[in-house]
Short mmCIF file of C-alpha atoms in Angstrom, two decimals:
data_model
loop_
_atom_site.label_atom_id
_atom_site.label_comp_id
_atom_site.label_asym_id
_atom_site.label_seq_id
_atom_site.Cartn_x
_atom_site.Cartn_y
_atom_site.Cartn_z
CA UNK A 1167 -16.69 15.63 0.05
CA UNK A 1168 -14.26 16.62 2.71
CA UNK A 1169 -11.68 15.40 4.98
CA UNK A 1170 -11.77 16.30 8.62
CA UNK A 1171 -9.67 19.02 9.86
CA UNK A 1172 -5.84 18.30 10.69
CA UNK A 1173 -6.72 19.19 14.52
CA UNK A 1174 -9.09 15.74 14.50
CA UNK A 1175 -6.48 13.86 12.61
CA UNK A 1176 -3.88 12.06 14.28
CA UNK A 1177 -0.05 12.40 12.87
CA UNK A 1178 0.75 8.97 13.75
CA UNK A 1179 1.17 7.19 10.47
CA UNK A 1180 -0.19 3.43 10.72
CA UNK A 1181 1.23 0.42 8.96
CA UNK A 1182 0.49 -0.09 5.16
CA UNK A 1183 -3.08 -0.87 4.32
CA UNK A 1184 -4.18 0.04 8.13
CA UNK A 1185 -6.79 2.40 9.21
CA UNK A 1186 -8.40 3.79 12.45
CA UNK A 1187 -11.43 5.80 13.10
CA UNK A 1188 -12.70 7.18 16.53
CA UNK A 1189 -15.85 9.30 16.58
CA UNK A 1190 -17.31 10.86 19.39
CA UNK A 1191 -20.11 13.40 20.07
CA UNK A 1192 -19.02 16.44 22.43
CA UNK A 1193 -21.19 17.50 24.99
CA UNK A 1194 -23.86 19.95 23.58
CA UNK A 1195 -22.77 19.47 20.04
CA UNK A 1196 -25.20 18.08 17.51
CA UNK A 1197 -22.29 16.89 15.01
CA UNK A 1198 -19.71 14.24 15.83
CA UNK A 1199 -16.17 14.72 15.62
CA UNK A 1200 -13.40 12.47 14.75
CA UNK A 1201 -10.66 12.33 17.10
CA UNK A 1202 -8.63 9.55 15.10
CA UNK A 1203 -8.99 9.32 11.43
CA UNK A 1204 -5.97 8.04 9.59
CA UNK A 1205 -5.24 5.23 6.89
CA UNK A 1206 -2.43 4.46 4.92
CA UNK A 1207 -1.75 3.34 1.11
CA UNK A 1208 -3.60 1.64 -0.50
CA UNK A 1209 -6.61 2.59 2.00
CA UNK A 1210 -8.06 6.03 2.06
CA UNK A 1211 -10.89 7.86 4.20
CA UNK A 1212 -13.16 10.66 3.11
CA UNK A 1213 -16.27 12.00 4.99
CA UNK A 1214 -19.15 13.70 3.37
CA UNK A 1215 -21.30 16.59 5.18
CA UNK A 1216 -24.22 15.07 6.75
CA UNK A 1217 -27.47 16.99 7.88
CA UNK A 1218 -29.02 14.61 10.54
CA UNK A 1219 -28.20 15.31 13.90
CA UNK A 1220 -25.41 12.84 15.48
CA UNK A 1221 -24.74 11.50 12.18
CA UNK A 1222 -21.42 11.23 10.50
CA UNK A 1223 -20.17 9.16 7.37
CA UNK A 1224 -16.80 7.80 5.94
CA UNK A 1225 -16.28 6.58 2.59
CA UNK A 1226 -13.56 3.75 2.39
CA UNK A 1227 -11.58 3.93 -0.94
CA UNK A 1228 -8.71 2.14 -2.40
CA UNK A 1229 -6.10 3.69 -4.97
CA UNK A 1230 -6.66 2.12 -8.60
CA UNK A 1231 -10.45 1.35 -7.60
CA UNK A 1232 -9.94 -2.05 -5.80
CA UNK A 1233 -7.59 -4.45 -4.15
CA UNK A 1234 -4.67 -6.46 -5.96
CA UNK A 1235 -3.22 -9.58 -5.12
CA UNK A 1236 -1.26 -9.59 -1.88
CA UNK A 1237 -3.03 -6.40 -0.28
CA UNK A 1238 -4.02 -6.86 3.28
CA UNK A 1239 -6.31 -4.20 4.79
CA UNK A 1240 -7.41 -3.90 8.40
CA UNK A 1241 -9.46 -1.10 9.75
CA UNK A 1242 -10.26 -0.48 13.44
CA UNK A 1243 -13.45 1.49 14.36
CA UNK A 1244 -14.76 2.86 17.64
CA UNK A 1245 -17.56 4.96 18.10
CA UNK A 1246 -18.84 6.35 21.24
CA UNK A 1247 -22.09 7.23 22.94
CA UNK A 1248 -25.05 8.95 21.10
CA UNK A 1249 -23.00 8.74 17.79
CA UNK A 1250 -24.59 7.35 14.41
CA UNK A 1251 -21.96 6.40 11.86
CA UNK A 1252 -22.32 5.04 8.39
CA UNK A 1253 -19.40 3.21 6.59
CA UNK A 1254 -19.76 3.24 2.88
CA UNK A 1255 -17.99 2.78 -0.54
CA UNK A 1256 -18.03 4.65 -3.44
CA UNK A 1257 -18.31 1.70 -5.56
CA UNK A 1258 -18.12 -2.15 -5.55
CA UNK A 1259 -14.96 -3.56 -4.01
CA UNK A 1260 -13.22 -4.93 -6.70
CA UNK A 1261 -10.81 -8.08 -6.06
CA UNK A 1262 -8.41 -8.34 -8.74
CA UNK A 1263 -7.04 -11.77 -10.32
CA UNK A 1264 -4.43 -13.47 -8.16
CA UNK A 1265 -0.69 -13.04 -9.28
CA UNK A 1266 0.99 -15.71 -11.02
CA UNK A 1267 4.33 -17.15 -9.72
CA UNK A 1268 7.66 -14.99 -10.77
CA UNK A 1269 10.98 -15.74 -10.83
CA UNK A 1270 13.77 -13.93 -9.06
CA UNK A 1271 17.45 -14.17 -9.29
CA UNK A 1272 19.35 -15.29 -5.72
CA UNK A 1273 22.87 -13.95 -5.33
CA UNK A 1274 24.59 -17.05 -3.66
CA UNK A 1275 28.40 -18.03 -3.28
CA UNK A 1276 27.84 -20.71 -6.18
CA UNK A 1277 26.97 -17.62 -8.51
CA UNK A 1278 23.66 -16.45 -10.04
CA UNK A 1279 21.02 -18.92 -9.73
CA UNK A 1280 17.33 -18.46 -10.86
CA UNK A 1281 14.86 -19.83 -8.46
CA UNK A 1282 11.01 -19.53 -8.36
CA UNK A 1283 9.70 -17.59 -5.91
CA UNK A 1284 5.99 -17.12 -5.37
CA UNK A 1285 5.18 -13.68 -4.92
CA UNK A 1286 1.22 -14.19 -4.89
CA UNK A 1287 -0.73 -14.35 -1.88
CA UNK A 1288 -4.51 -14.04 -0.96
CA UNK A 1289 -5.85 -10.89 -0.71
CA UNK A 1290 -7.25 -9.96 2.63
CA UNK A 1291 -9.52 -7.35 4.43
CA UNK A 1292 -10.64 -7.06 8.04
CA UNK A 1293 -12.94 -4.60 10.00
CA UNK A 1294 -12.75 -4.44 13.75
CA UNK A 1295 -15.76 -2.26 15.36
CA UNK A 1296 -16.68 -1.15 18.82
CA UNK A 1297 -20.11 0.37 19.35
CA UNK A 1298 -20.80 2.33 22.42
CA UNK A 1299 -24.11 2.30 24.15
CA UNK A 1300 -26.92 4.41 22.57
CA UNK A 1301 -24.87 4.51 19.37
CA UNK A 1302 -25.41 2.65 15.93
CA UNK A 1303 -23.16 1.59 13.38
CA UNK A 1304 -24.42 1.23 9.74
CA UNK A 1305 -22.00 -0.85 7.58
CA UNK A 1306 -23.50 -0.25 3.99
CA UNK A 1307 -20.85 -0.74 1.33
CA UNK A 1308 -21.33 -1.70 -2.30
CA UNK A 1309 -21.04 -5.34 -3.08
CA UNK A 1310 -17.66 -7.27 -3.54
CA UNK A 1311 -16.98 -8.20 -7.04
CA UNK A 1312 -13.89 -10.73 -7.56
CA UNK A 1313 -12.75 -11.23 -10.91
CA UNK A 1314 -11.40 -14.43 -12.63
CA UNK A 1315 -8.85 -16.20 -10.71
CA UNK A 1316 -8.91 -13.99 -7.57
CA UNK A 1317 -8.57 -15.25 -4.07
CA UNK A 1318 -10.18 -13.11 -1.17
CA UNK A 1319 -10.58 -13.53 2.51
CA UNK A 1320 -12.69 -11.01 4.49
CA UNK A 1321 -13.57 -10.78 8.32
CA UNK A 1322 -15.70 -8.05 10.05
CA UNK A 1323 -16.10 -8.27 14.00
CA UNK A 1324 -18.81 -5.96 15.65
CA UNK A 1325 -18.38 -5.54 19.36
CA UNK A 1326 -21.52 -3.95 20.95
CA UNK A 1327 -22.46 -2.52 24.33
CA UNK A 1328 -25.68 -3.45 25.54
CA UNK A 1329 -27.67 -0.92 24.32
CA UNK A 1330 -26.00 -0.35 21.08
CA UNK A 1331 -27.25 -0.90 17.26
CA UNK A 1332 -25.91 -2.43 14.14
CA UNK A 1333 -26.78 -2.68 10.40
CA UNK A 1334 -24.40 -4.95 8.62
CA UNK A 1335 -24.66 -5.62 4.81
CA UNK A 1336 -22.38 -7.98 3.42
CA UNK A 1337 -23.02 -8.81 -0.21
CA UNK A 1338 -21.08 -10.14 -3.16
CA UNK A 1339 -21.54 -10.46 -7.01
CA UNK A 1340 -20.68 -13.59 -9.46
CA UNK A 1341 -17.97 -11.39 -11.08
CA UNK A 1342 -17.60 -8.92 -13.92
CA UNK A 1343 -20.76 -10.19 -15.84
CA UNK A 1344 -20.16 -7.51 -18.74
CA UNK A 1345 -17.06 -9.84 -19.39
CA UNK A 1346 -18.71 -12.86 -18.92
CA UNK A 1347 -17.19 -13.85 -16.12
CA UNK A 1348 -19.39 -15.83 -13.70
CA UNK A 1349 -18.17 -17.28 -10.43
CA UNK A 1350 -14.73 -17.73 -11.88
CA UNK A 1351 -12.76 -16.58 -9.01
CA UNK A 1352 -10.81 -19.14 -7.07
CA UNK A 1353 -11.68 -18.29 -3.52
CA UNK A 1354 -14.20 -16.28 -1.58
CA UNK A 1355 -14.45 -16.23 2.24
CA UNK A 1356 -16.45 -13.78 4.24
CA UNK A 1357 -17.21 -13.90 7.90
CA UNK A 1358 -19.05 -11.69 10.12
CA UNK A 1359 -19.11 -11.94 14.15
CA UNK A 1360 -21.50 -9.69 16.34
CA UNK A 1361 -20.53 -9.76 19.97
CA UNK A 1362 -23.13 -7.87 22.93
CA UNK A 1363 -21.88 -7.24 26.02
CA UNK A 1364 -18.68 -9.50 25.02
CA UNK A 1365 -20.91 -12.48 24.48
CA UNK A 1366 -21.02 -13.93 20.86
CA UNK A 1367 -24.61 -13.68 19.51
CA UNK A 1368 -24.04 -13.89 15.66
CA UNK A 1369 -21.20 -15.66 13.73
CA UNK A 1370 -21.79 -16.28 9.82
CA UNK A 1371 -19.05 -17.40 7.10
CA UNK A 1372 -19.66 -17.74 3.21
CA UNK A 1373 -17.05 -19.89 1.77
CA UNK A 1374 -16.80 -20.49 -1.83
CA UNK A 1375 -13.82 -22.43 -3.28
CA UNK A 1376 -13.87 -22.93 -7.03
CA UNK A 1377 -12.87 -25.58 -9.39
CA UNK A 1378 -13.92 -26.69 -13.18
CA UNK A 1379 -15.80 -29.64 -14.06
CA UNK A 1380 -17.41 -30.97 -16.91
CA UNK A 1381 -16.69 -30.87 -20.75
CA UNK A 1382 -17.22 -27.18 -21.06
CA UNK A 1383 -14.93 -26.46 -18.14
CA UNK A 1384 -17.77 -24.89 -15.97
CA UNK A 1385 -16.87 -23.82 -12.40
CA UNK A 1386 -18.48 -25.94 -9.92
CA UNK A 1387 -19.81 -22.62 -8.24
CA UNK A 1388 -21.52 -21.66 -11.29
CA UNK A 1389 -23.23 -24.80 -11.98
CA UNK A 1390 -24.78 -24.60 -8.35
CA UNK A 1391 -25.78 -21.12 -8.09
CA UNK A 1392 -26.92 -20.10 -11.37
CA UNK A 1393 -29.26 -18.35 -12.42
CA UNK A 1394 -28.34 -16.34 -9.05
CA UNK A 1395 -25.63 -13.61 -9.51
CA UNK A 1396 -25.77 -11.67 -6.26
CA UNK A 1397 -26.35 -12.79 -2.77
CA UNK A 1398 -26.65 -10.64 0.59
CA UNK A 1399 -26.52 -11.24 4.13
CA UNK A 1400 -28.12 -8.47 6.14
CA UNK A 1401 -27.73 -8.15 9.99
CA UNK A 1402 -30.02 -5.52 11.74
CA UNK A 1403 -29.96 -5.26 15.81
CA UNK A 1404 -30.37 -3.16 18.48
CA UNK A 1405 -32.90 -0.54 19.90
CA UNK A 1406 -32.49 2.24 17.37
CA UNK A 1407 -33.47 -0.21 14.47
CA UNK A 1408 -36.12 -2.08 16.42
CA UNK A 1409 -39.11 -0.79 14.13
CA UNK A 1410 -37.03 -1.60 11.36
CA UNK A 1411 -36.68 -5.74 12.72
CA UNK A 1412 -40.47 -5.78 13.25
CA UNK A 1413 -41.12 -4.78 9.93
CA UNK A 1414 -39.07 -7.54 8.25
CA UNK A 1415 -40.53 -10.11 10.55
CA UNK A 1416 -44.10 -8.99 9.64
CA UNK A 1417 -43.21 -8.83 5.99
CA UNK A 1418 -41.46 -12.29 6.23
CA UNK A 1419 -44.69 -13.95 7.89
CA UNK A 1420 -46.75 -12.91 4.94
CA UNK A 1421 -44.71 -15.09 2.80
CA UNK A 1422 -46.80 -18.16 1.79
CA UNK A 1423 -44.74 -21.09 1.12
CA UNK A 1424 -45.76 -23.04 -1.76
CA UNK A 1425 -44.39 -24.87 -5.11
CA UNK A 1426 -43.23 -22.72 -7.94
CA UNK A 1427 -43.59 -23.39 -11.53
CA UNK A 1428 -40.32 -21.20 -12.50
CA UNK A 1429 -37.32 -20.08 -10.49
CA UNK A 1430 -38.02 -16.65 -8.85
CA UNK A 1431 -36.04 -13.75 -9.60
CA UNK A 1432 -35.36 -12.97 -6.01
CA UNK A 1433 -35.50 -15.27 -3.06
CA UNK A 1434 -35.08 -14.21 0.68
CA UNK A 1435 -35.47 -15.42 4.28
CA UNK A 1436 -35.39 -14.00 7.92
CA UNK A 1437 -34.38 -15.38 11.06
CA UNK A 1438 -34.88 -13.82 14.42
CA UNK A 1439 -31.64 -12.74 16.25
CA UNK A 1440 -30.93 -12.81 19.84
CA UNK A 1441 -34.26 -13.56 21.56
CA UNK A 1442 -34.90 -12.08 25.18
CA UNK A 1443 -37.93 -13.68 26.51
CA UNK A 1444 -40.41 -13.06 23.65
CA UNK A 1445 -38.69 -9.95 22.44
CA UNK A 1446 -36.72 -9.95 19.13
CA UNK A 1447 -33.61 -7.71 19.37
CA UNK A 1448 -32.67 -8.48 15.75
CA UNK A 1449 -33.04 -10.18 12.37
CA UNK A 1450 -30.96 -11.69 9.91
CA UNK A 1451 -31.90 -11.51 6.23
CA UNK A 1452 -30.38 -13.60 3.65
CA UNK A 1453 -31.09 -12.65 -0.15
CA UNK A 1454 -30.40 -14.12 -3.55
CA UNK A 1455 -31.23 -12.56 -7.12
CA UNK A 1456 -30.46 -12.97 -10.57
CA UNK A 1457 -29.12 -9.66 -10.92
CA UNK A 1458 -27.49 -7.33 -8.53
CA UNK A 1459 -29.86 -4.58 -9.30
CA UNK A 1460 -32.78 -6.73 -8.12
CA UNK A 1461 -31.12 -7.21 -4.83
CA UNK A 1462 -30.20 -3.67 -4.27
CA UNK A 1463 -34.17 -2.77 -5.21
CA UNK A 1464 -34.95 -5.25 -2.53
CA UNK A 1465 -32.75 -3.75 -0.15
CA UNK A 1466 -33.59 -0.30 -0.76
CA UNK A 1467 -37.74 -0.80 -0.83
CA UNK A 1468 -38.01 -3.76 1.85
CA UNK A 1469 -35.28 -4.90 4.07
CA UNK A 1470 -33.63 -1.02 4.80
CA UNK A 1471 -37.14 0.65 4.43
CA UNK A 1472 -37.45 3.19 7.16
CA UNK A 1473 -33.82 3.59 7.61
CA UNK A 1474 -33.76 7.13 5.98
CA UNK A 1475 -35.43 8.48 8.91
CA UNK A 1476 -32.22 7.63 10.79
CA UNK A 1477 -29.75 8.87 8.37
CA UNK A 1478 -31.42 11.35 6.05
CA UNK A 1479 -33.26 10.62 2.54
CA UNK A 1480 -30.17 11.80 0.55
CA UNK A 1481 -27.68 10.23 2.03
CA UNK A 1482 -29.84 6.99 2.06
CA UNK A 1483 -30.29 7.05 -1.87
CA UNK A 1484 -26.51 7.89 -2.03
CA UNK A 1485 -25.67 4.83 0.30
CA UNK A 1486 -27.47 2.34 -2.00
#
């Protein structure tokens, strides 16, 4: 894994937690280059080598392997014509627990006084992406995992020109299941907006606000969502993924709705996105699974089947 050369990296240092990526394909070239590639602590970018023409990839990393209370991450991405860009993470995005209130010493005219000062704040992350025509942006991170008492807000906005394409995966788990934590975070909110030609065609917000209930002090989210431990939203849109869109709509049409004797290990549904006359330009997939691995297998084997033709088999396997 390598970083871009200094000639393609701006010397302007962004504010803490901010990053910017600009990617274009020079005339006659087969590999995209980064004209802007910068990030500041606790955010870091790495880019691996790719073998497919017109394809570049960027890993988003954070020091310490996750986001702590009060972190605010903001990334701007712009890809120009004929670029295929993948945005990845090396592991699940871990959201650590919210810091408790602390005390500080205030030096006033009356002498030293101890006053409570709330140093905690919600952990935030935002992505703003602009995709030019004949390009595709593939946002394929690992799932978000919120620890006990964590508070997290995420927003993602994708602005596409009329002939651009996008694949957006937004998924999250119930928490650190190996530690017995299931839906014990305080607040989780994730929003996705997709605009085409300046027109909003898709908006989705997942909001989970937790509180305990009952004699066993079980969280409301746990009691309502069990036995499912992982949820995913997948948005696929544009001419470069039209075959994948048609494949998913055909697979969903094969499903027979019937009464079940037991809860299924995985459930999913598909909805057409942005109909133009009788042509479906995209699809939205919603998935729930009893484990993260079951959802992952569905994404790799069904929902994103054939995407390796765009990004290459090796990188596709590493992505998910």
